């Protein structure tokens, strides 16, 4: 059974930092592409950052220079380091694993940035 469990969300002031984690099981993590998505109230889910099995990363323009995605294959975990957070970063953040065009999602963790 595939499981992706996000953690690390919470309430932070504007300019603050958080690190999200997504622990996985039931997938071949090292061979999977991983991504962080977010969905703000009333908005569609959007890609925030992604990392391939070969550690190639990509970021949404809105978070470049502030967010960093990384992975630890030994811990089967992907991280999202977020600095200089803004109120517009408020959303539920989801982790996704992709392999052979099969997608698996976590249930999300809420990040709230107060102004």
PDB file of C-alpha atoms in Angstrom:
ATOM      1  CA  UNK A   1       0.000   0.000   0.000  1.00  0.00           C
ATOM      2  CA  UNK A   2       1.376   3.353  -1.048  1.00  0.00           C
ATOM      3  CA  UNK A   3       1.443   6.055   1.602  1.00  0.00           C
ATOM      4  CA  UNK A   4       2.664   9.627   1.449  1.00  0.00           C
ATOM      5  CA  UNK A   5       2.468  11.555   4.701  1.00  0.00           C
ATOM      6  CA  UNK A   6       3.202  15.264   4.810  1.00  0.00           C
ATOM      7  CA  UNK A   7       4.236  17.094   7.957  1.00  0.00           C
ATOM      8  CA  UNK A   8       5.758  20.381   9.045  1.00  0.00           C
ATOM      9  CA  UNK A   9       2.961  22.769   8.238  1.00  0.00           C
ATOM     10  CA  UNK A  10       1.720  25.371  10.658  1.00  0.00           C
ATOM     11  CA  UNK A  11       1.206  29.051  11.339  1.00  0.00           C
ATOM     12  CA  UNK A  12       4.100  31.390  10.669  1.00  0.00           C
ATOM     13  CA  UNK A  13       4.510  35.128  10.353  1.00  0.00           C
ATOM     14  CA  UNK A  14       5.340  36.814   7.084  1.00  0.00           C
ATOM     15  CA  UNK A  15       9.080  36.519   6.479  1.00  0.00           C
ATOM     16  CA  UNK A  16       9.315  33.320   8.470  1.00  0.00           C
ATOM     17  CA  UNK A  17      10.432  29.843   7.484  1.00  0.00           C
ATOM     18  CA  UNK A  18       9.088  26.309   7.516  1.00  0.00           C
ATOM     19  CA  UNK A  19      10.340  22.950   6.338  1.00  0.00           C
ATOM     20  CA  UNK A  20       7.836  20.462   5.039  1.00  0.00           C
ATOM     21  CA  UNK A  21       8.530  16.742   4.929  1.00  0.00           C
ATOM     22  CA  UNK A  22       6.842  13.969   2.988  1.00  0.00           C
ATOM     23  CA  UNK A  23       7.581  10.472   4.188  1.00  0.00           C
ATOM     24  CA  UNK A  24       6.745   7.687   1.774  1.00  0.00           C
ATOM     25  CA  UNK A  25       6.208   3.946   1.826  1.00  0.00           C
ATOM     26  CA  UNK A  26       5.078   1.363  -0.668  1.00  0.00           C
ATOM     27  CA  UNK A  27       6.873   2.933  -3.630  1.00  0.00           C
ATOM     28  CA  UNK A  28      10.344   2.655  -5.098  1.00  0.00           C
ATOM     29  CA  UNK A  29      11.218   6.102  -3.829  1.00  0.00           C
ATOM     30  CA  UNK A  30      14.625   6.426  -5.430  1.00  0.00           C
ATOM     31  CA  UNK A  31      13.137   5.834  -8.875  1.00  0.00           C
ATOM     32  CA  UNK A  32      10.179   8.166  -8.384  1.00  0.00           C
ATOM     33  CA  UNK A  33       9.830  11.802  -9.354  1.00  0.00           C
ATOM     34  CA  UNK A  34       8.551  13.842  -6.449  1.00  0.00           C
ATOM     35  CA  UNK A  35       6.652  17.085  -6.343  1.00  0.00           C
ATOM     36  CA  UNK A  36       5.149  19.581  -3.966  1.00  0.00           C
ATOM     37  CA  UNK A  37       1.863  21.179  -4.906  1.00  0.00           C
ATOM     38  CA  UNK A  38      -0.352  23.633  -3.098  1.00  0.00           C
ATOM     39  CA  UNK A  39      -3.963  24.630  -3.145  1.00  0.00           C
ATOM     40  CA  UNK A  40      -5.188  27.887  -1.696  1.00  0.00           C
ATOM     41  CA  UNK A  41      -8.868  28.414  -0.826  1.00  0.00           C
ATOM     42  CA  UNK A  42     -10.902  28.945  -3.962  1.00  0.00           C
ATOM     43  CA  UNK A  43      -7.967  28.237  -6.242  1.00  0.00           C
ATOM     44  CA  UNK A  44      -6.767  25.300  -8.287  1.00  0.00           C
ATOM     45  CA  UNK A  45      -3.946  23.092  -7.131  1.00  0.00           C
ATOM     46  CA  UNK A  46      -0.627  24.271  -8.543  1.00  0.00           C
ATOM     47  CA  UNK A  47       2.857  22.855  -8.818  1.00  0.00           C
ATOM     48  CA  UNK A  48       5.320  24.477  -6.436  1.00  0.00           C
ATOM     49  CA  UNK A  49       8.465  22.435  -6.922  1.00  0.00           C
ATOM     50  CA  UNK A  50       9.580  19.133  -8.350  1.00  0.00           C
ATOM     51  CA  UNK A  51      12.616  16.888  -8.231  1.00  0.00           C
ATOM     52  CA  UNK A  52      13.418  13.988 -10.500  1.00  0.00           C
ATOM     53  CA  UNK A  53      15.015  10.709  -9.536  1.00  0.00           C
ATOM     54  CA  UNK A  54      18.226  12.241 -10.841  1.00  0.00           C
ATOM     55  CA  UNK A  55      17.903  15.292  -8.562  1.00  0.00           C
ATOM     56  CA  UNK A  56      16.930  17.741 -11.286  1.00  0.00           C
ATOM     57  CA  UNK A  57      14.752  20.411  -9.711  1.00  0.00           C
ATOM     58  CA  UNK A  58      12.205  22.860 -11.011  1.00  0.00           C
ATOM     59  CA  UNK A  59      10.239  25.625  -9.318  1.00  0.00           C
ATOM     60  CA  UNK A  60       7.237  27.809  -9.912  1.00  0.00           C
ATOM     61  CA  UNK A  61       8.282  31.376 -10.644  1.00  0.00           C
ATOM     62  CA  UNK A  62       6.445  32.576  -7.550  1.00  0.00           C
ATOM     63  CA  UNK A  63       8.716  30.589  -5.217  1.00  0.00           C
ATOM     64  CA  UNK A  64      12.089  30.667  -6.986  1.00  0.00           C
ATOM     65  CA  UNK A  65      14.799  31.821  -4.635  1.00  0.00           C
ATOM     66  CA  UNK A  66      12.633  31.194  -1.571  1.00  0.00           C
ATOM     67  CA  UNK A  67      11.776  27.481  -1.676  1.00  0.00           C
ATOM     68  CA  UNK A  68      14.149  24.548  -2.014  1.00  0.00           C
ATOM     69  CA  UNK A  69      13.101  20.979  -2.736  1.00  0.00           C
ATOM     70  CA  UNK A  70      15.376  18.097  -1.782  1.00  0.00           C
ATOM     71  CA  UNK A  71      15.183  14.362  -1.285  1.00  0.00           C
ATOM     72  CA  UNK A  72      16.777  11.760   0.943  1.00  0.00           C
ATOM     73  CA  UNK A  73      16.504   8.383  -0.749  1.00  0.00           C
ATOM     74  CA  UNK A  74      17.751   6.543   2.330  1.00  0.00           C
ATOM     75  CA  UNK A  75      14.884   8.033   4.369  1.00  0.00           C
ATOM     76  CA  UNK A  76      12.394   7.810   1.479  1.00  0.00           C
ATOM     77  CA  UNK A  77      11.514  11.411   2.200  1.00  0.00           C
ATOM     78  CA  UNK A  78      11.215  14.600   0.187  1.00  0.00           C
ATOM     79  CA  UNK A  79      11.515  18.031   1.758  1.00  0.00           C
ATOM     80  CA  UNK A  80      10.451  21.551   0.950  1.00  0.00           C
ATOM     81  CA  UNK A  81      12.421  24.262   2.693  1.00  0.00           C
ATOM     82  CA  UNK A  82      10.522  27.523   2.593  1.00  0.00           C
ATOM     83  CA  UNK A  83      12.004  30.864   3.589  1.00  0.00           C
ATOM     84  CA  UNK A  84      10.767  34.453   3.404  1.00  0.00           C
ATOM     85  CA  UNK A  85       7.201  33.215   3.470  1.00  0.00           C
ATOM     86  CA  UNK A  86       4.448  35.530   2.285  1.00  0.00           C
ATOM     87  CA  UNK A  87       0.719  35.578   3.038  1.00  0.00           C
ATOM     88  CA  UNK A  88       0.081  34.438  -0.531  1.00  0.00           C
ATOM     89  CA  UNK A  89       1.939  31.211   0.263  1.00  0.00           C
ATOM     90  CA  UNK A  90      -0.966  30.220   2.516  1.00  0.00           C
ATOM     91  CA  UNK A  91      -2.347  26.932   1.231  1.00  0.00           C
ATOM     92  CA  UNK A  92      -2.595  23.227   1.809  1.00  0.00           C
ATOM     93  CA  UNK A  93       0.643  21.693   0.561  1.00  0.00           C
ATOM     94  CA  UNK A  94       0.533  18.259  -1.025  1.00  0.00           C
ATOM     95  CA  UNK A  95       3.249  15.792  -1.877  1.00  0.00           C
ATOM     96  CA  UNK A  96       3.074  13.722  -5.072  1.00  0.00           C
ATOM     97  CA  UNK A  97       5.070  10.744  -6.241  1.00  0.00           C
ATOM     98  CA  UNK A  98       5.187   9.753  -9.894  1.00  0.00           C
ATOM     99  CA  UNK A  99       6.550   6.614 -11.511  1.00  0.00           C
ATOM    100  CA  UNK A 100       5.586   5.097 -14.835  1.00  0.00           C
ATOM    101  CA  UNK A 101       2.853   7.766 -15.176  1.00  0.00           C
ATOM    102  CA  UNK A 102       1.241   6.563 -11.949  1.00  0.00           C
ATOM    103  CA  UNK A 103       0.626   9.362  -9.449  1.00  0.00           C
ATOM    104  CA  UNK A 104       0.273   9.039  -5.715  1.00  0.00           C
ATOM    105  CA  UNK A 105      -0.789  11.865  -3.415  1.00  0.00           C
ATOM    106  CA  UNK A 106      -0.558  12.635   0.243  1.00  0.00           C
ATOM    107  CA  UNK A 107      -3.377  14.204   2.208  1.00  0.00           C
ATOM    108  CA  UNK A 108      -1.664  17.539   2.631  1.00  0.00           C
ATOM    109  CA  UNK A 109      -0.404  19.820   5.359  1.00  0.00           C
ATOM    110  CA  UNK A 110      -1.709  23.326   5.983  1.00  0.00           C
ATOM    111  CA  UNK A 111       0.618  26.298   5.841  1.00  0.00           C
ATOM    112  CA  UNK A 112      -0.752  29.608   7.066  1.00  0.00           C
ATOM    113  CA  UNK A 113       1.302  32.776   6.741  1.00  0.00           C
ATOM    114  CA  UNK A 114       0.066  35.767   8.698  1.00  0.00           C
ATOM    115  CA  UNK A 115       0.826  39.327   7.652  1.00  0.00           C
TER     116      UNK A 115
END
